[in-house]
PDB file of C-alpha atoms in Angstrom:
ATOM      1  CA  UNK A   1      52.272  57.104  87.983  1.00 80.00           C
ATOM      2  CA  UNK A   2      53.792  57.157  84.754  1.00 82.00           C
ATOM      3  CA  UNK A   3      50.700  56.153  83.175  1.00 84.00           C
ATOM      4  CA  UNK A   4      48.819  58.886  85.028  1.00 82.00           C
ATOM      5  CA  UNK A   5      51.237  61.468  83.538  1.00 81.00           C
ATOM      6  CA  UNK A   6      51.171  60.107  79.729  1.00 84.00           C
ATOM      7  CA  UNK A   7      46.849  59.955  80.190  1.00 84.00           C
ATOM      8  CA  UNK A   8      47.054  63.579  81.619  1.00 82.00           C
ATOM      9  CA  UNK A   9      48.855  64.480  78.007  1.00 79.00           C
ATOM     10  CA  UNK A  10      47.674  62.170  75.935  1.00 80.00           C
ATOM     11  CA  UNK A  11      43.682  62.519  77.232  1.00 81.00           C
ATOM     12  CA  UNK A  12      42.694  58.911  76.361  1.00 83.00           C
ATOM     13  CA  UNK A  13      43.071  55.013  77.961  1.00 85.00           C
ATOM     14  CA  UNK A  14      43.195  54.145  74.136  1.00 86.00           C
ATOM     15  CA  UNK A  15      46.009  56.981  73.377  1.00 87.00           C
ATOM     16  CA  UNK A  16      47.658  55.219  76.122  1.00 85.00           C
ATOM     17  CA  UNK A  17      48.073  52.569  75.554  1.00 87.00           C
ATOM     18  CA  UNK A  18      49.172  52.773  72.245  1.00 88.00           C
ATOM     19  CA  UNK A  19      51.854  54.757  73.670  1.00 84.00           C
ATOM     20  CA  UNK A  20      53.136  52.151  76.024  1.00 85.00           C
ATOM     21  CA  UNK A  21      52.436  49.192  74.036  1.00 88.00           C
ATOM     22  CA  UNK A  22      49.807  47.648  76.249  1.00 88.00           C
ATOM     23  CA  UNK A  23      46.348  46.721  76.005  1.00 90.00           C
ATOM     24  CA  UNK A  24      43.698  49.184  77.167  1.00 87.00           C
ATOM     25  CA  UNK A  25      42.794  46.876  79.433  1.00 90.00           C
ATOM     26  CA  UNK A  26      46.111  46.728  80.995  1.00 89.00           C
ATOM     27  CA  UNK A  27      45.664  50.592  81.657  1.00 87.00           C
ATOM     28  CA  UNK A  28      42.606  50.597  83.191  1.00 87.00           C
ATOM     29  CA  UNK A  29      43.878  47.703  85.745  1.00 89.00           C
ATOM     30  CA  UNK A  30      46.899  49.809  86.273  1.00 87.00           C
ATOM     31  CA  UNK A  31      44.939  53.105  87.356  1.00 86.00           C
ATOM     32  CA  UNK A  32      42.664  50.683  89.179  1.00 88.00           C
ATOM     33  CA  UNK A  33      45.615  49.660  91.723  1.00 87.00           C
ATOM     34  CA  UNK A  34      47.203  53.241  91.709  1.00 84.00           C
ATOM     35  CA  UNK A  35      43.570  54.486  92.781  1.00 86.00           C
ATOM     36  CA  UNK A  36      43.304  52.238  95.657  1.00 88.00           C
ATOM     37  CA  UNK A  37      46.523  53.556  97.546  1.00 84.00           C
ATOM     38  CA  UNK A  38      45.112  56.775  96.729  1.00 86.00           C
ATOM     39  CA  UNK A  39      41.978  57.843  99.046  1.00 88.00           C
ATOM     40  CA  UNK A  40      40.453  60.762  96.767  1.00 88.00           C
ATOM     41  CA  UNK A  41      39.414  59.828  93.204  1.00 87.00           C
ATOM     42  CA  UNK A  42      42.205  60.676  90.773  1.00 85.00           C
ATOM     43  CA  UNK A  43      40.353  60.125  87.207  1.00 85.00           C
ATOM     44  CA  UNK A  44      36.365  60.627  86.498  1.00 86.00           C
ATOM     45  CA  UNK A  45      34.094  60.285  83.352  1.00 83.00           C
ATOM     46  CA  UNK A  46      33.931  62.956  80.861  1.00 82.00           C
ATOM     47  CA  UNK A  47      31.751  61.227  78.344  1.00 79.00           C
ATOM     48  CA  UNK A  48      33.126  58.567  77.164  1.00 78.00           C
ATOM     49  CA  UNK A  49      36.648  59.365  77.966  1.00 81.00           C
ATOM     50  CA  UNK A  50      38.707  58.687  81.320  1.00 82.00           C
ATOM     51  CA  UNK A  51      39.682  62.113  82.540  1.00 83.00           C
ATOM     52  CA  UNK A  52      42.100  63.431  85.312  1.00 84.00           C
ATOM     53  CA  UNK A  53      40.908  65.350  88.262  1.00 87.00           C
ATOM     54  CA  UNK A  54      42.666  68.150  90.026  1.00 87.00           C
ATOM     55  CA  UNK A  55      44.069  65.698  92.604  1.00 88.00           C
ATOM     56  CA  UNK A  56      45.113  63.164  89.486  1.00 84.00           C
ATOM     57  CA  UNK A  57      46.385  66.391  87.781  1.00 85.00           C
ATOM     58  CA  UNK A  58      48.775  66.695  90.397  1.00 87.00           C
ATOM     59  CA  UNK A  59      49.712  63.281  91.216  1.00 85.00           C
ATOM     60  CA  UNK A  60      50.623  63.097  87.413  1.00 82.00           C
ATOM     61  CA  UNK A  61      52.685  66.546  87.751  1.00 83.00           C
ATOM     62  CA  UNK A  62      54.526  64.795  91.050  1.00 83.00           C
ATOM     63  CA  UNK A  63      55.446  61.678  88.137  1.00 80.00           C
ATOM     64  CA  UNK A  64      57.283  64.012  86.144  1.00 76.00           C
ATOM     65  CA  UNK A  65      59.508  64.659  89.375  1.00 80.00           C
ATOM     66  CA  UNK A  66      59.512  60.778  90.295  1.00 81.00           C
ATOM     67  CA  UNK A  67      60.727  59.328  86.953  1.00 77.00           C
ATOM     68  CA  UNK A  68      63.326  62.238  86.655  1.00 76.00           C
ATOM     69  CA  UNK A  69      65.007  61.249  90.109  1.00 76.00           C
ATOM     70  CA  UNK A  70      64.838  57.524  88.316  1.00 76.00           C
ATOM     71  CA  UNK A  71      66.369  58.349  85.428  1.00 71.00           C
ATOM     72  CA  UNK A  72      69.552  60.003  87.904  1.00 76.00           C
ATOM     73  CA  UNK A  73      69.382  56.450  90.112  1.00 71.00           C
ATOM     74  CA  UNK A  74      69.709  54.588  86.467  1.00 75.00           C
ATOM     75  CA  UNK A  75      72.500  56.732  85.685  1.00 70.00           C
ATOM     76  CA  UNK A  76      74.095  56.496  88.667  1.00 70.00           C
ATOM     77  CA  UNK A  77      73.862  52.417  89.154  1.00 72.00           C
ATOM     78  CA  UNK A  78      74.878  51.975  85.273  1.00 67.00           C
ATOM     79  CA  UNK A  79      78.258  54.786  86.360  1.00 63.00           C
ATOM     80  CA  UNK A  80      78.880  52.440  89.441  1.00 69.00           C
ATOM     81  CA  UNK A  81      78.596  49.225  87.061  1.00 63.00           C
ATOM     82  CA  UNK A  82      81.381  50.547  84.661  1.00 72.00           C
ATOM     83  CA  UNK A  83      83.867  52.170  86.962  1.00 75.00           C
ATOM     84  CA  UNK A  84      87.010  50.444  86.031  1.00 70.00           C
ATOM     85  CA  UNK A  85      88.426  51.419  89.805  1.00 78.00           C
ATOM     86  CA  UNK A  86      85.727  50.032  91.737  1.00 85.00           C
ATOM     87  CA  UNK A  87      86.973  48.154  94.934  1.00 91.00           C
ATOM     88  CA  UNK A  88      86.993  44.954  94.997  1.00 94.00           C
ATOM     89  CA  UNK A  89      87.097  41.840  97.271  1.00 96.00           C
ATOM     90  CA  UNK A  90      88.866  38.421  96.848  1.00 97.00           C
ATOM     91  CA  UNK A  91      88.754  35.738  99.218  1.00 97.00           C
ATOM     92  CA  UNK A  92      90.961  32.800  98.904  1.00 96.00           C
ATOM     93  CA  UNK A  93      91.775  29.443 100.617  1.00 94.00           C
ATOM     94  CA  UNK A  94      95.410  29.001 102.056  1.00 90.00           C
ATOM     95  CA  UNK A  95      97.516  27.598  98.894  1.00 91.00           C
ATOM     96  CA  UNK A  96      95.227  29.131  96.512  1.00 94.00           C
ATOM     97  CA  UNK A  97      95.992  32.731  98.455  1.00 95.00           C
ATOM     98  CA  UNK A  98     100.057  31.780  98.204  1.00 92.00           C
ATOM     99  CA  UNK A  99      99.875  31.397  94.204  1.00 94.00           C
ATOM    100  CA  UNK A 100      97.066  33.494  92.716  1.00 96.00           C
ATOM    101  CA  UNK A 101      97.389  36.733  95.366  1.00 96.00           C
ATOM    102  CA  UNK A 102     100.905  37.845  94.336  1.00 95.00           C
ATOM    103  CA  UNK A 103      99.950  37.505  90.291  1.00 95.00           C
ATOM    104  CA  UNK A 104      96.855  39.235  91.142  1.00 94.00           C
ATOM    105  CA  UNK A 105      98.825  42.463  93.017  1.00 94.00           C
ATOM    106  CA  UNK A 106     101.043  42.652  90.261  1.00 93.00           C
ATOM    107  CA  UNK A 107      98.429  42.630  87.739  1.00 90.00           C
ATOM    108  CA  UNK A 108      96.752  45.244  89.282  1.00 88.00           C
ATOM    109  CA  UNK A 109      99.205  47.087  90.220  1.00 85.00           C
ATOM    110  CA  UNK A 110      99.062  50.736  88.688  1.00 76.00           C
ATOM    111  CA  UNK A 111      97.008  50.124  86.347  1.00 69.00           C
ATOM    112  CA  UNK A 112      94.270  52.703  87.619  1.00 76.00           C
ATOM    113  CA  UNK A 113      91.786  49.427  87.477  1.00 81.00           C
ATOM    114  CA  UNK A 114      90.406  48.108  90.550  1.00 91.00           C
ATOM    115  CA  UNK A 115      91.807  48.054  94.169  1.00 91.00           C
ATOM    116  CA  UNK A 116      91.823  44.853  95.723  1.00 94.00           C
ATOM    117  CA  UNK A 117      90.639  43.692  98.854  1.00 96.00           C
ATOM    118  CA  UNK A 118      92.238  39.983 100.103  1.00 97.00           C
ATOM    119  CA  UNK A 119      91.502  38.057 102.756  1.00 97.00           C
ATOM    120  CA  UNK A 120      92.231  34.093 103.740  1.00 95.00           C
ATOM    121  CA  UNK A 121      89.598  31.834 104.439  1.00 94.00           C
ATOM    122  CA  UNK A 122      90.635  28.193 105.158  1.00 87.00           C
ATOM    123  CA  UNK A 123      87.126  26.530 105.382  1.00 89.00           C
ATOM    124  CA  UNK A 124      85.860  23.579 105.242  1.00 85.00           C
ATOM    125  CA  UNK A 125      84.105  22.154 101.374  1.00 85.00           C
ATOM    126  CA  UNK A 126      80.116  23.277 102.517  1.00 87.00           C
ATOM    127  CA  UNK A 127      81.284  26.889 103.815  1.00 91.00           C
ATOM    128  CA  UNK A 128      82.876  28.311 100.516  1.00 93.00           C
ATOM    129  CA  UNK A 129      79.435  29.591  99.252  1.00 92.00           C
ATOM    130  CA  UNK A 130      78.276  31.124 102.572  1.00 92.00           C
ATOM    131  CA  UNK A 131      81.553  33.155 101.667  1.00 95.00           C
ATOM    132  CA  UNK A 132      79.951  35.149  98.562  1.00 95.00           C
ATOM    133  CA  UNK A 133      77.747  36.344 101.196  1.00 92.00           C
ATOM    134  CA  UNK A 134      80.829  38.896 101.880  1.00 93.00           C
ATOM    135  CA  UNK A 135      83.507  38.547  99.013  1.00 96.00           C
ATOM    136  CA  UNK A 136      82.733  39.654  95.006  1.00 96.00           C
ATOM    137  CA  UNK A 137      84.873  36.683  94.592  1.00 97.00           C
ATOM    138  CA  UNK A 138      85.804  33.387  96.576  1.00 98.00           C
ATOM    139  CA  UNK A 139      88.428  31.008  95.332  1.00 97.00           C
ATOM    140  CA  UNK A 140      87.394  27.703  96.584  1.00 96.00           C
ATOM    141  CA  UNK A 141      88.465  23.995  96.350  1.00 93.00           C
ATOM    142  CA  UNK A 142      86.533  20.354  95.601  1.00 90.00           C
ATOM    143  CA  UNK A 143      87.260  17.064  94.905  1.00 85.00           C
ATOM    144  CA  UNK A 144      87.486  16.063  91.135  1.00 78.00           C
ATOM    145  CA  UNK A 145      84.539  13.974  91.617  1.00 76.00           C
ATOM    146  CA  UNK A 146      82.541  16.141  94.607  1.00 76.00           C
ATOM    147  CA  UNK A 147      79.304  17.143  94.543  1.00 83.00           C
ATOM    148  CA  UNK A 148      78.872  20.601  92.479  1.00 87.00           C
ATOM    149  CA  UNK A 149      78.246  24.020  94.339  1.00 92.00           C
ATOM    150  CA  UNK A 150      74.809  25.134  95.330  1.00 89.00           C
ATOM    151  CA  UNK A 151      72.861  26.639  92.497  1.00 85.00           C
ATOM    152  CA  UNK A 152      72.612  30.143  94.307  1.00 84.00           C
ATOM    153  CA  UNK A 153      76.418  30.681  93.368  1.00 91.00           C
ATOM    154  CA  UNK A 154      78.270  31.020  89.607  1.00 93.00           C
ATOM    155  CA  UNK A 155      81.255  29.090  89.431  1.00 95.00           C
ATOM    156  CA  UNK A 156      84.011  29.059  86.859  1.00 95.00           C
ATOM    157  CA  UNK A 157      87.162  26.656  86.658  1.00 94.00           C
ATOM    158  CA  UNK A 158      90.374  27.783  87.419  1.00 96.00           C
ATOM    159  CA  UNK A 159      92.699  25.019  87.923  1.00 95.00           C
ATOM    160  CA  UNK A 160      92.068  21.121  87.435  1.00 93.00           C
ATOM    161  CA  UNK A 161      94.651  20.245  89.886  1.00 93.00           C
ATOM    162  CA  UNK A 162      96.605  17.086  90.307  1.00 93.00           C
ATOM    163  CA  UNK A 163      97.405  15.673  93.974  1.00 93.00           C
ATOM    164  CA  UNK A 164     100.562  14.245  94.526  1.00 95.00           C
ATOM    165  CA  UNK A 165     101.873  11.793  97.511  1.00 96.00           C
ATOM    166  CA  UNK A 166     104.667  14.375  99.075  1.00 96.00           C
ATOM    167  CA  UNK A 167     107.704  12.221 100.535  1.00 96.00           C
ATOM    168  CA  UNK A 168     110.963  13.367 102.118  1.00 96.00           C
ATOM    169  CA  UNK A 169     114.144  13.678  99.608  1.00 95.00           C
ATOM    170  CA  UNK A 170     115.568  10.722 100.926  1.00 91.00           C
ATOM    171  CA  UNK A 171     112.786   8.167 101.709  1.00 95.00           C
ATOM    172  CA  UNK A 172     112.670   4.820  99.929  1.00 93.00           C
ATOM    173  CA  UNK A 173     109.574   5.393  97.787  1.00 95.00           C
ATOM    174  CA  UNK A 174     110.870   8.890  96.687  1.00 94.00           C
ATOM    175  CA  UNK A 175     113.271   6.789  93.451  1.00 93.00           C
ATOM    176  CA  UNK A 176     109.983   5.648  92.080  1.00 93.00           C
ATOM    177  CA  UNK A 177     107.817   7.211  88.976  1.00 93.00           C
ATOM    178  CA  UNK A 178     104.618   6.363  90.677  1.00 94.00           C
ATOM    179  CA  UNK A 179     103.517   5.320  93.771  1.00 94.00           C
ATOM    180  CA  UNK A 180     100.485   2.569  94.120  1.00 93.00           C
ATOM    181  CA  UNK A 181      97.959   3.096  97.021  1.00 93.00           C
ATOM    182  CA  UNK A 182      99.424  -0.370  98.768  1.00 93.00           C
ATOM    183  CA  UNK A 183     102.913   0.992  98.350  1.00 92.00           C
ATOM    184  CA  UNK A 184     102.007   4.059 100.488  1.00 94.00           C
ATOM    185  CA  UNK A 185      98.912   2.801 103.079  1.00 92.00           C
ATOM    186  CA  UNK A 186     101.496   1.674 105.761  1.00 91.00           C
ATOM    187  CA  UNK A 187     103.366   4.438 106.033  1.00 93.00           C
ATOM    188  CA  UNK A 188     102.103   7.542 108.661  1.00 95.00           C
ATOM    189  CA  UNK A 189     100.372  10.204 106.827  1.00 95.00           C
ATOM    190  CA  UNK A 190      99.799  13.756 107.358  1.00 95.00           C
ATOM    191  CA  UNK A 191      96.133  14.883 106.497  1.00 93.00           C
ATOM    192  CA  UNK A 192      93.967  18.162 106.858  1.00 89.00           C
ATOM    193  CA  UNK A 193      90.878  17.897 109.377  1.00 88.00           C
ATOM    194  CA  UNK A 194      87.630  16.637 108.605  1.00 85.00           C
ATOM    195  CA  UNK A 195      85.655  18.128 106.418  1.00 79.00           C
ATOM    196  CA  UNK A 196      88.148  19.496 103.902  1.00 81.00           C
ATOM    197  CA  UNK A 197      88.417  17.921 100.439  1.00 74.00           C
ATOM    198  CA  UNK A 198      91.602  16.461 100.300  1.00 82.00           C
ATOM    199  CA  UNK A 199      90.003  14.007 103.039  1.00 85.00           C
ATOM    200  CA  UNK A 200      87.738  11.799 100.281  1.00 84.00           C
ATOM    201  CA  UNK A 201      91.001  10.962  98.361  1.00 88.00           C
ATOM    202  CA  UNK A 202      92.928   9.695 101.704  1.00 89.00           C
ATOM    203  CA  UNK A 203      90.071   7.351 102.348  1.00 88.00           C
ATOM    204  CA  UNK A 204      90.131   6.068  98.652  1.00 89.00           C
ATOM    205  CA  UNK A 205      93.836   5.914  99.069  1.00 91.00           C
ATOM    206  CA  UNK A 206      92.862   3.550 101.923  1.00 91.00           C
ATOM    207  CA  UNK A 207      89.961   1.807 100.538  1.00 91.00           C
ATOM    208  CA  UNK A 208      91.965   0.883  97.308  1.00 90.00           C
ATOM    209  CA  UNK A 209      94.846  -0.631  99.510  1.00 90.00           C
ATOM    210  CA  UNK A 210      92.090  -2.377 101.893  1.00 91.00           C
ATOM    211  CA  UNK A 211      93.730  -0.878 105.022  1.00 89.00           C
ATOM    212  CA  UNK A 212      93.102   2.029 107.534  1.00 91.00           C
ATOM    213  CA  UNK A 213      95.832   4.737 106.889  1.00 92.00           C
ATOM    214  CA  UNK A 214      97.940   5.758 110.402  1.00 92.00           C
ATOM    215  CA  UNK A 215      97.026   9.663 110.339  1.00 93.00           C
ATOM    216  CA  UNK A 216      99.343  11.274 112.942  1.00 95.00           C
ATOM    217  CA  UNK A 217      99.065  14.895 112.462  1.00 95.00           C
ATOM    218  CA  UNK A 218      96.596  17.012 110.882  1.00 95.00           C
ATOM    219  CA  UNK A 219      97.514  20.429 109.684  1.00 93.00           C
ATOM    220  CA  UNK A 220      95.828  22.285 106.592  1.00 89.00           C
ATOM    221  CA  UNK A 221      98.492  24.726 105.662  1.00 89.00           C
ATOM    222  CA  UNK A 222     100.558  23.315 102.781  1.00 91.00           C
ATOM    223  CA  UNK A 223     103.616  25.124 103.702  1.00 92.00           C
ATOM    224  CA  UNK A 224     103.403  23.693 107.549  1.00 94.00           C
ATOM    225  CA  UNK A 225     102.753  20.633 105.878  1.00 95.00           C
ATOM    226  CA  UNK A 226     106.045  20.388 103.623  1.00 95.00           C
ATOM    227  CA  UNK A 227     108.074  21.379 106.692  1.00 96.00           C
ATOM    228  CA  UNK A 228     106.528  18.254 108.546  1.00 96.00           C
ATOM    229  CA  UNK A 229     107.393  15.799 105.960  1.00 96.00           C
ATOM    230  CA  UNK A 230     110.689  16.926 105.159  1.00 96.00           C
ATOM    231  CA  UNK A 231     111.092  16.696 109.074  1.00 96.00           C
ATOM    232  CA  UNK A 232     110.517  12.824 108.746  1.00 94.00           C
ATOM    233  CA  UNK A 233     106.728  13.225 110.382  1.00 95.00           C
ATOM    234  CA  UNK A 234     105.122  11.360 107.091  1.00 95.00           C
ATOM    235  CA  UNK A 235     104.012  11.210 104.184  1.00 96.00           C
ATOM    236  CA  UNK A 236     100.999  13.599 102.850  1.00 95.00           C
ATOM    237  CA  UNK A 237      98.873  14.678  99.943  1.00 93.00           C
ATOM    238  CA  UNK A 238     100.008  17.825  98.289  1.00 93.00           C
ATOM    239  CA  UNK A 239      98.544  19.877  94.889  1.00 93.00           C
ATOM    240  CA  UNK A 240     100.767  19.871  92.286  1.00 92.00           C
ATOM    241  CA  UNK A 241     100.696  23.404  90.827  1.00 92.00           C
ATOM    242  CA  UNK A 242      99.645  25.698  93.948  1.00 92.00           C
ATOM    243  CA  UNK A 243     101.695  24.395  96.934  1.00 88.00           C
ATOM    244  CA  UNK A 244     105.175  26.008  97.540  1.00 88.00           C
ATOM    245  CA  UNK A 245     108.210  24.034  96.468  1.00 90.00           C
ATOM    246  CA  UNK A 246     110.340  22.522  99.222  1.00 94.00           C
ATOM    247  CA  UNK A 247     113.994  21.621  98.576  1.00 95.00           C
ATOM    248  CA  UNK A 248     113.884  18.602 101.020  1.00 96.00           C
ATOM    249  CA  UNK A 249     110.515  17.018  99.770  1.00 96.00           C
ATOM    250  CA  UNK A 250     109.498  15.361  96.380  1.00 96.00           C
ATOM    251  CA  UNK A 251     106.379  14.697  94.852  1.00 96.00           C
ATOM    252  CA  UNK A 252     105.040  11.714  93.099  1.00 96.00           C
ATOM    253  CA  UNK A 253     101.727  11.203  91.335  1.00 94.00           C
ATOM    254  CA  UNK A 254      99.600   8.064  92.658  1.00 93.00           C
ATOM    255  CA  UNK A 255      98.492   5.048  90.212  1.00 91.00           C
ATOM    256  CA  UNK A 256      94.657   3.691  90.281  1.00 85.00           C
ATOM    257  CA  UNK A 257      93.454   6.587  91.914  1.00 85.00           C
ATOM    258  CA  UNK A 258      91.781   9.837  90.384  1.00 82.00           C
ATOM    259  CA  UNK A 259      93.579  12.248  92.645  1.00 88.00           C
ATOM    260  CA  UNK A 260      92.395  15.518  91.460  1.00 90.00           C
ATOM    261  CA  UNK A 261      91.134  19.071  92.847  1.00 91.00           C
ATOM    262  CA  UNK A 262      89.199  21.485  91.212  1.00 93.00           C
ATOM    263  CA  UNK A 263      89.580  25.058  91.707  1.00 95.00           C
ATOM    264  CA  UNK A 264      87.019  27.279  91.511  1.00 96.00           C
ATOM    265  CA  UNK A 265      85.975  30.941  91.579  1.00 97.00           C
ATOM    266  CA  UNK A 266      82.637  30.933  93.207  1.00 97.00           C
ATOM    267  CA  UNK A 267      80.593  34.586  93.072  1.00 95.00           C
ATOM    268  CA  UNK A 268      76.596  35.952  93.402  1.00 93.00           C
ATOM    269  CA  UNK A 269      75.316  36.022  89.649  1.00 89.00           C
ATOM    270  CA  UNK A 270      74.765  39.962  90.172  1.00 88.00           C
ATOM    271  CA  UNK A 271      78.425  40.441  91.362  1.00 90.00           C
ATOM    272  CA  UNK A 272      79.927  40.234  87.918  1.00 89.00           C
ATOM    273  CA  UNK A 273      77.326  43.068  86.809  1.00 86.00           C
ATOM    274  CA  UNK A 274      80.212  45.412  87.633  1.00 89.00           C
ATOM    275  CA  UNK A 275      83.114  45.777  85.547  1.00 89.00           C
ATOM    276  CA  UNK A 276      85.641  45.653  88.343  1.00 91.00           C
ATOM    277  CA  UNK A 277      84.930  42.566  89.583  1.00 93.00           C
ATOM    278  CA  UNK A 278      84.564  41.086  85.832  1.00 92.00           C
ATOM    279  CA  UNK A 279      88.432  42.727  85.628  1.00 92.00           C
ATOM    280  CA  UNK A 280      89.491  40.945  88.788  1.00 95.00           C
ATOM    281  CA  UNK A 281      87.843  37.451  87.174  1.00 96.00           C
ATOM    282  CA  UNK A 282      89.626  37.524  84.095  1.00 95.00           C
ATOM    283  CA  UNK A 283      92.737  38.438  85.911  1.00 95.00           C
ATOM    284  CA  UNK A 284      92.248  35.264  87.648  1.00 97.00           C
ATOM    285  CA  UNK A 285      91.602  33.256  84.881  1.00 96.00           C
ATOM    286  CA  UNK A 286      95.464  34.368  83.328  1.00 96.00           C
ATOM    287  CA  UNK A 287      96.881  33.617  86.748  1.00 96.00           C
ATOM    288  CA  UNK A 288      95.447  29.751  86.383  1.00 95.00           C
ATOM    289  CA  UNK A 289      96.886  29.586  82.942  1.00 94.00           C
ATOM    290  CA  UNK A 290      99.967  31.382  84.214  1.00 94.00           C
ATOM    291  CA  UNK A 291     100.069  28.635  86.982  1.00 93.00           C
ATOM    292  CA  UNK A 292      99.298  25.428  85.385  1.00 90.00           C
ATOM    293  CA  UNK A 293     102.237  26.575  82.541  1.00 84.00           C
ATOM    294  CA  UNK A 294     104.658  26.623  85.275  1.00 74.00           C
ATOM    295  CA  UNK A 295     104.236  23.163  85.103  1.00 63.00           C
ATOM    296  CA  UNK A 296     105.052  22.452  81.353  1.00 49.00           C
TER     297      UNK A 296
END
């Protein structure tokens, strides 16, 4: 249609295209497609020149409106891109939730940028991406050494984090530096269900020490999970940086084993196209950095 309009004031294909930066040709294959939608002739000969007719005339009148209203949509979808305030969602497995959510509020707070939208999702390793289905943003969790996320998604690092072996205050192995895989494979352990990625590092814990580990409970929630070892229920893999600390239970970093999480912020490509949510990404990016100083 737009090519209709500039032919209507310009009176040539050649004029045209010069215009536009096309190829004649391109113009004439252009009105050829727009003229089969169209079931009364919209351009005729006039000597040697392509012409509009009355009904092309107005088509080309009806462009002028057309483009206008998508000039407003442009304007409107580049105002929606930049509003500072836009809303925003974050989703956020369990101990990730409990260490970036409360830096996040009180980064945001009053700061007229963007109002956040939080929500838990404990899920097992293949269901974080279905999550950017309904979140901007999805903090998720993989093995060091795990297979990457699917290409559909963007992801960007927050945290390399370490796993420690957690241990009541009081138990044996708690006065040592490090703790081998043999020293802890016949002890009872504390896991998370199947499926989630702290399981790959129990079964090298148990492949390195040549011995199937006694898993008595399985709970995924860190917190629940200090309680039960302090309690005496056994020993368990916790992160280093994100899980809460408990008075009653110590950590200790294994030997021979690369016991490591990633931490990821997974989002769609065109999420980011909006300056709220790139806000909210940074914001978690100084969180991580806030997080992982603790540590130092």
């Amino acid at each position: 249609m737009r090519i209709l309009r500039e032919l209507g004031d310009l009176g040539s294909v050649s004029a045209v295209a010069e215009a536009l930066h096309v190829t004649p040709s391109a113009i004439s294959q252009q009105l050829r497609l727009l003229q089969r939608a169209i079931p009364i002739p919209l351009t005729e000969r006039a000597g040697r020149r392509v012409v509009l007719t009355d009904a092309g005339q107005a088509l080309a009148a009806a462009a002028v409106e057309v483009e206008t209203a998508l000039a407003r949509a442009r304007t409107t979808i580049t105002d929606f891109a930049e509003q500072p305030d836009g809303d925003v969602s974050v989703a956020a497995f369990h101990s990730a939730a409990s260490a970036f959510f409360p830096l996040l509020l009180r980064s945001m707070a009053g700061s007229g940028g963007p109002r956040l939208a939080l929500a838990d999702e404990d899920v097992a390793q293949d269901r974080f991406s279905a999550l950017t289905r309904q979140y901007d943003l999805v903090l998720a969790h993989r093995l060091d050494h795990g297979p990457p996320w699917p290409r559909g998604v963007t992801s960007t690092m927050l945290l390399r984090e370490p796993l420690d072996v957690a241990l009541p205050v009081g138990h044996p192995l708690a006065s040592k530096v490090l703790l081998s895989p043999r020293e802890v494979a016949d002890q009872p352990w504390i896991t998370v269900h199947d499926g989630f990625p702290l399981m790959s590092t129990i079964e090298a814990i148990a492949g390195a020490a040549n011995r199937r580990l006694d898993i008595v409970h399985r709970i995924n929630e860190f917190s629940v999970v200090a309680e039960a070892v302090a309690a005496g229920g056994g020993l368990a893999l916790m992160p280093r940086w994100t899980a809460r600390p408990h008075p009653d239970v110590v950590l200790r970093p294994l030997s021979g084993l690369h016991a490591l999480r990633h931490i990821d912020v997974l989002h769609r490509p065109e999420r980011t196209a909006r300056k709220a949510v790139r806000t909210v990404l940074g914001e978690l990016r100084r969180a991580a950095a806030e997080i992982q100083g603790r540590d130092r």
